XYZ file of C-alpha atoms in Angstrom:
400
model
C 75.810 155.031 110.349
C 74.877 159.019 112.461
C 78.987 159.758 111.643
C 77.659 159.317 108.333
C 74.702 161.434 108.624
C 76.823 164.043 110.418
C 79.764 163.530 108.027
C 77.878 164.376 105.236
C 75.340 167.010 105.768
C 76.121 168.921 108.488
C 77.562 171.764 107.344
C 74.182 172.067 103.697
C 72.750 174.167 106.500
C 74.159 176.726 105.898
C 72.479 178.407 103.600
C 74.417 180.196 100.231
C 73.104 183.502 99.516
C 72.523 183.607 95.725
C 74.733 187.094 95.329
C 76.255 188.821 91.934
C 79.033 186.401 90.301
C 82.512 188.472 90.467
C 83.874 189.747 86.752
C 86.137 187.005 87.426
C 84.748 184.461 87.954
C 84.299 182.547 84.177
C 81.637 179.608 84.335
C 82.959 177.405 81.581
C 81.066 174.497 81.629
C 78.113 174.344 81.049
C 75.270 171.556 81.142
C 76.746 169.498 78.349
C 77.719 166.400 80.216
C 77.680 162.463 79.224
C 76.676 159.663 80.523
C 78.577 156.847 80.490
C 79.073 153.075 80.784
C 80.685 152.212 84.685
C 84.228 152.209 82.828
C 85.412 148.423 84.799
C 83.956 149.220 87.788
C 84.672 146.705 90.645
C 84.029 146.365 94.154
C 87.458 145.230 95.835
C 85.912 144.810 99.289
C 83.203 144.815 101.113
C 83.257 146.023 104.782
C 81.911 143.428 107.121
C 80.845 145.212 109.967
C 83.233 142.395 112.199
C 86.324 142.406 112.704
C 88.156 144.158 109.361
C 86.249 147.793 110.214
C 83.558 149.120 109.248
C 82.691 152.761 106.577
C 86.115 154.003 105.858
C 87.453 157.057 105.567
C 87.986 159.008 102.599
C 89.717 157.281 100.117
C 93.539 155.109 100.379
C 96.627 154.881 99.300
C 98.625 152.588 97.052
C 101.570 151.298 96.978
C 104.294 150.087 94.593
C 102.983 146.811 94.242
C 99.244 147.809 94.573
C 98.694 147.053 98.139
C 95.777 149.172 99.409
C 95.445 150.594 102.151
C 93.172 153.399 104.226
C 91.485 153.485 107.671
C 87.848 152.854 109.199
C 85.938 154.585 111.654
C 84.299 151.776 113.755
C 85.213 148.467 114.095
C 81.662 146.204 115.790
C 83.515 142.410 115.384
C 86.006 143.826 118.404
C 84.755 147.121 119.620
C 87.413 149.835 118.224
C 87.282 152.780 117.722
C 88.056 152.275 114.405
C 91.246 150.745 112.121
C 93.960 150.897 110.182
C 93.967 148.145 107.228
C 95.829 146.893 103.696
C 94.360 145.269 101.184
C 96.422 143.889 98.837
C 95.523 142.697 95.018
C 94.022 139.265 96.311
C 91.346 141.367 97.619
C 92.686 139.416 101.425
C 92.573 142.121 103.874
C 94.348 142.960 106.734
C 93.925 145.042 110.023
C 97.548 146.739 110.639
C 95.982 148.548 113.791
C 93.291 148.819 115.572
C 92.452 151.953 117.694
C 91.543 151.835 121.288
C 90.253 155.630 122.232
C 93.811 155.652 124.399
C 97.585 157.002 123.928
C 96.902 155.226 120.571
C 94.322 157.740 119.156
C 90.883 156.986 118.018
C 88.699 157.432 115.239
C 90.709 157.932 112.617
C 89.689 160.383 109.006
C 90.979 162.011 106.679
C 93.993 161.235 103.350
C 96.879 158.525 104.764
C 99.778 159.304 103.701
C 102.599 156.489 102.432
C 106.420 157.328 102.364
C 109.246 155.159 100.031
C 110.129 153.392 103.195
C 106.052 151.691 103.716
C 105.523 154.045 106.818
C 101.990 155.544 106.681
C 100.562 158.814 108.201
C 97.435 160.171 109.636
C 95.339 161.628 112.044
C 92.488 160.516 113.840
C 89.705 162.837 116.230
C 90.511 161.759 119.641
C 92.529 160.167 121.982
C 95.579 160.631 122.314
C 98.012 162.097 125.791
C 94.808 164.937 125.286
C 91.861 163.485 124.316
C 91.979 165.403 121.218
C 93.165 163.129 118.319
C 97.094 162.379 117.159
C 99.246 162.138 114.054
C 99.847 159.381 114.220
C 102.917 156.872 112.106
C 102.566 152.282 111.109
C 105.447 151.295 110.153
C 104.851 148.820 107.479
C 104.542 145.640 110.582
C 102.184 148.246 112.283
C 103.370 149.358 114.964
C 102.172 152.453 115.771
C 104.226 156.004 116.777
C 102.483 158.521 118.180
C 104.400 161.492 116.963
C 101.757 164.267 118.231
C 98.925 164.169 120.911
C 97.069 167.208 120.439
C 95.012 168.853 123.411
C 94.011 172.217 123.090
C 92.819 171.483 119.029
C 91.266 168.664 117.121
C 92.369 167.610 113.793
C 90.545 168.956 110.756
C 92.869 167.545 107.381
C 95.246 164.924 107.849
C 99.050 165.703 106.877
C 101.456 166.682 104.223
C 104.981 165.913 105.095
C 108.287 167.275 103.000
C 111.019 166.033 102.567
C 112.455 167.426 105.609
C 110.946 165.073 107.348
C 108.500 168.261 109.046
C 104.366 167.237 108.934
C 101.249 170.055 108.088
C 97.936 170.322 108.835
C 95.054 172.446 110.343
C 93.154 171.587 112.966
C 89.971 172.962 114.729
C 91.080 175.364 117.295
C 91.390 179.100 119.078
C 88.188 180.868 117.547
C 88.496 179.629 114.325
C 90.840 176.961 112.835
C 94.950 177.024 112.569
C 97.235 175.520 110.169
C 100.207 174.169 112.248
C 103.349 172.247 111.529
C 105.204 169.580 113.619
C 108.987 168.926 113.801
C 109.949 165.518 113.091
C 109.973 165.581 117.213
C 106.993 166.143 117.343
C 107.594 169.146 118.260
C 104.271 171.652 116.812
C 103.926 175.200 115.660
C 100.797 177.072 115.067
C 101.556 179.505 111.795
C 98.668 180.750 111.142
C 95.643 180.793 113.481
C 92.252 181.836 111.507
C 89.932 184.221 112.775
C 86.561 184.222 111.670
C 86.395 187.136 109.265
C 87.867 188.145 105.964
C 90.792 185.893 106.598
C 88.766 182.514 106.412
C 87.104 180.614 108.926
C 86.991 176.597 109.770
C 89.422 174.878 107.368
C 87.821 172.462 104.837
C 87.460 168.722 106.350
C 87.931 166.420 104.030
C 91.169 168.716 102.071
C 95.117 168.171 102.973
C 97.220 171.577 102.156
C 99.203 171.206 99.573
C 102.992 172.909 98.932
C 104.993 175.322 96.322
C 108.236 174.918 96.008
C 109.048 178.192 97.752
C 106.972 176.279 101.226
C 103.627 178.091 100.813
C 100.939 175.925 101.631
C 98.111 176.281 99.831
C 94.227 175.638 101.464
C 91.065 176.123 102.008
C 88.334 176.902 104.467
C 85.036 176.415 104.902
C 83.545 180.288 105.823
C 84.769 183.134 106.550
C 85.726 185.291 103.600
C 84.161 188.851 102.786
C 80.848 187.529 102.048
C 81.346 184.054 104.220
C 81.101 181.172 101.575
C 85.194 179.977 102.666
C 87.579 180.749 101.210
C 91.473 179.885 98.954
C 94.562 180.331 101.381
C 97.857 180.317 101.089
C 100.426 180.240 104.195
C 104.304 181.986 104.440
C 106.816 179.725 104.967
C 106.602 182.647 107.937
C 102.622 182.541 108.682
C 101.594 185.178 107.042
C 97.903 184.409 105.504
C 96.689 185.865 102.119
C 92.938 185.187 100.211
C 93.677 184.085 96.891
C 89.864 184.052 96.717
C 86.463 184.156 98.749
C 83.488 182.663 97.672
C 80.736 184.860 97.437
C 77.725 182.270 97.694
C 75.157 181.635 94.837
C 77.247 180.369 90.983
C 80.946 181.241 91.444
C 80.308 178.131 94.742
C 79.619 178.135 98.627
C 81.667 175.636 101.595
C 85.325 174.246 99.070
C 84.952 171.432 101.460
C 87.678 169.094 99.865
C 90.773 171.543 99.185
C 92.848 172.177 96.120
C 95.121 170.154 93.932
C 98.136 172.982 91.804
C 99.623 172.071 88.620
C 102.953 172.593 87.315
C 101.861 176.107 86.121
C 100.181 177.198 89.684
C 96.948 177.274 88.769
C 94.747 175.557 91.489
C 91.470 172.991 91.033
C 89.392 171.898 94.427
C 85.518 171.521 94.757
C 82.510 173.408 96.697
C 79.988 171.698 98.154
C 77.375 174.099 97.603
C 77.245 177.422 94.789
C 77.367 176.329 91.773
C 73.796 177.118 90.731
C 70.152 177.542 91.780
C 68.692 174.091 92.560
C 69.606 172.425 95.930
C 69.391 175.631 97.899
C 71.296 177.701 96.144
C 73.162 174.881 94.208
C 75.204 171.849 94.550
C 78.023 172.533 93.987
C 81.053 173.122 91.658
C 83.938 172.549 90.271
C 86.510 175.268 90.200
C 90.124 176.811 89.562
C 91.798 179.396 89.758
C 94.247 181.559 88.164
C 97.679 182.325 90.345
C 96.757 185.995 89.511
C 93.635 185.251 92.179
C 90.265 184.605 88.575
C 88.236 182.276 89.611
C 86.999 180.625 86.843
C 84.112 177.991 87.540
C 84.788 175.465 86.164
C 81.139 172.836 86.233
C 78.724 173.016 88.528
C 76.590 169.956 90.014
C 72.950 169.486 88.522
C 72.907 170.352 85.657
C 71.683 167.533 84.379
C 68.167 166.094 84.688
C 67.411 164.229 87.664
C 70.792 165.702 88.673
C 72.140 162.194 86.711
C 75.404 164.123 86.753
C 75.824 164.378 90.792
C 75.636 166.700 93.717
C 77.585 167.448 96.619
C 81.283 167.283 96.575
C 82.755 167.158 99.684
C 86.179 165.658 98.858
C 89.358 167.068 96.527
C 90.643 165.889 93.084
C 92.628 163.780 91.335
C 93.894 164.997 87.822
C 95.601 162.829 84.698
C 98.408 163.604 83.042
C 96.144 165.805 79.915
C 94.970 168.294 82.688
C 91.700 165.931 82.904
C 89.787 166.261 86.677
C 88.397 163.355 88.616
C 86.315 163.919 91.276
C 82.543 162.183 93.483
C 79.708 163.682 94.928
C 78.140 162.510 97.666
C 74.866 162.480 96.005
C 72.360 162.315 93.788
C 73.508 160.030 89.763
C 71.279 157.600 88.165
C 70.834 155.446 90.992
C 68.000 154.866 92.724
C 68.240 156.428 96.188
C 69.151 160.854 96.098
C 70.492 160.150 99.838
C 73.999 157.520 99.968
C 74.181 157.688 96.220
C 76.495 159.767 94.631
C 79.259 159.179 91.226
C 82.229 158.923 90.383
C 82.896 162.304 87.299
C 85.597 163.298 85.002
C 86.244 166.395 83.333
C 87.824 167.492 80.983
C 89.989 170.472 80.742
C 87.056 172.577 79.170
C 84.800 171.587 81.428
C 82.338 168.796 79.967
C 81.604 165.740 82.773
C 82.119 162.195 82.255
C 80.049 160.434 84.643
C 82.344 157.158 84.722
C 80.077 155.725 88.121
C 76.888 155.586 89.589
C 76.588 154.498 93.291
C 73.519 152.382 94.479
C 73.814 152.388 97.712
C 73.922 148.963 96.807
C 76.392 145.841 96.449
C 79.102 149.225 94.879
C 78.419 151.017 97.847
C 77.507 154.275 98.167
C 78.554 158.310 99.422
C 82.039 157.674 98.210
C 84.618 159.201 99.597
C 87.801 160.897 97.308
C 90.004 159.518 94.739
C 93.347 157.822 93.681
C 94.868 157.098 91.196
C 97.735 154.829 89.593
C 100.032 155.503 86.494
C 97.799 152.844 84.707
C 94.260 154.440 84.138
C 93.225 153.302 87.431
C 91.035 155.150 89.961
C 91.014 153.881 93.190
C 88.922 154.837 96.505
C 86.129 153.745 99.097
C 82.813 154.250 99.548
C 81.222 154.713 103.302
C 78.458 152.732 102.901
C 76.338 149.849 100.304
C 78.321 146.734 99.577
C 77.844 142.732 100.453
C 77.253 143.292 103.740
C 76.282 147.391 104.041
C 79.602 148.234 106.247
C 81.377 150.268 102.949
C 83.101 149.214 99.604
C 86.728 149.837 98.271
C 86.106 149.696 94.638
C 88.220 150.293 91.287
C 88.101 151.848 87.504
C 88.762 153.126 84.589
C 90.025 157.154 83.974
């Protein structure tokens, strides 16, 4: 479980000084949070800590037949550094690939991508020819192809794949991280290398890049910027970076770890791990909106309810429905019996009203939820890193 602790608490040691709020940042989310029922919450699978994986990383992707795909960080049963799994609608789990930490990679992390042919794409933190991770493709029959082996960098996100078959992602490397492009043949091009100054420092851990129709890439860093509290950035196809927003700490947020999503109007939405208030030693995190002109609006600040029943410390990104409602998770707090390793699934309306859809207990339902994915029928799917029937994490479903 040391991985889980490092993952969730490593960045929290950074200070988030309460700096004055930017004039452009308007606080619209008040303490108007609502506790609600469990919205049909159901555990679809509990990992056993044996052959089948343990401690799922990030969320799941879903195909048209209702199968879910995800990754675990470790498999005690066969002593391997992680798996890719498939979960059928009837709850049957199949391991598609056991990583060996050899040339195939080891210790997978971040989101998977699924194409129309059923191929999966993802990254690992270790292994490969260079020893610092790979970008891989996994065919429906479980055959793995290593698209690229890193040698001087290590992935900091999953990959985004465009219509031409090129891949884009972020990595830890150089001074302070970078944005890269992989051609279909695996050739890497560094599009932008961060300097650790006003341009940003350290791409966010839990959010893949997003692109607009012109091919511009959008993402976050957890440090750097004018105030040292992270940025939202844009990288043009030619590699020119533009900082869209520098977080100030305090009320407007700090440490945007989960990346951003975009709506049709070009607004960006994301979470910050800290900031937003005075509690939690610098705030318990926010949900923010960034307009195309760079104006930031804090839609919600966590730990606004007594005892923090609304959740705290969001680490991953968001999903949005057609009505503009946002859905996400926090790694701590909620109405469960614990603070650490609990967390919530939440819904946030466009006007900043939060509803807790489920509070985790770190018991049979799981704890430390990862990111979410949505289907077209009003259901949300996700994983929890801990808890479950065997203490090794869960896959869950609930209604929006």
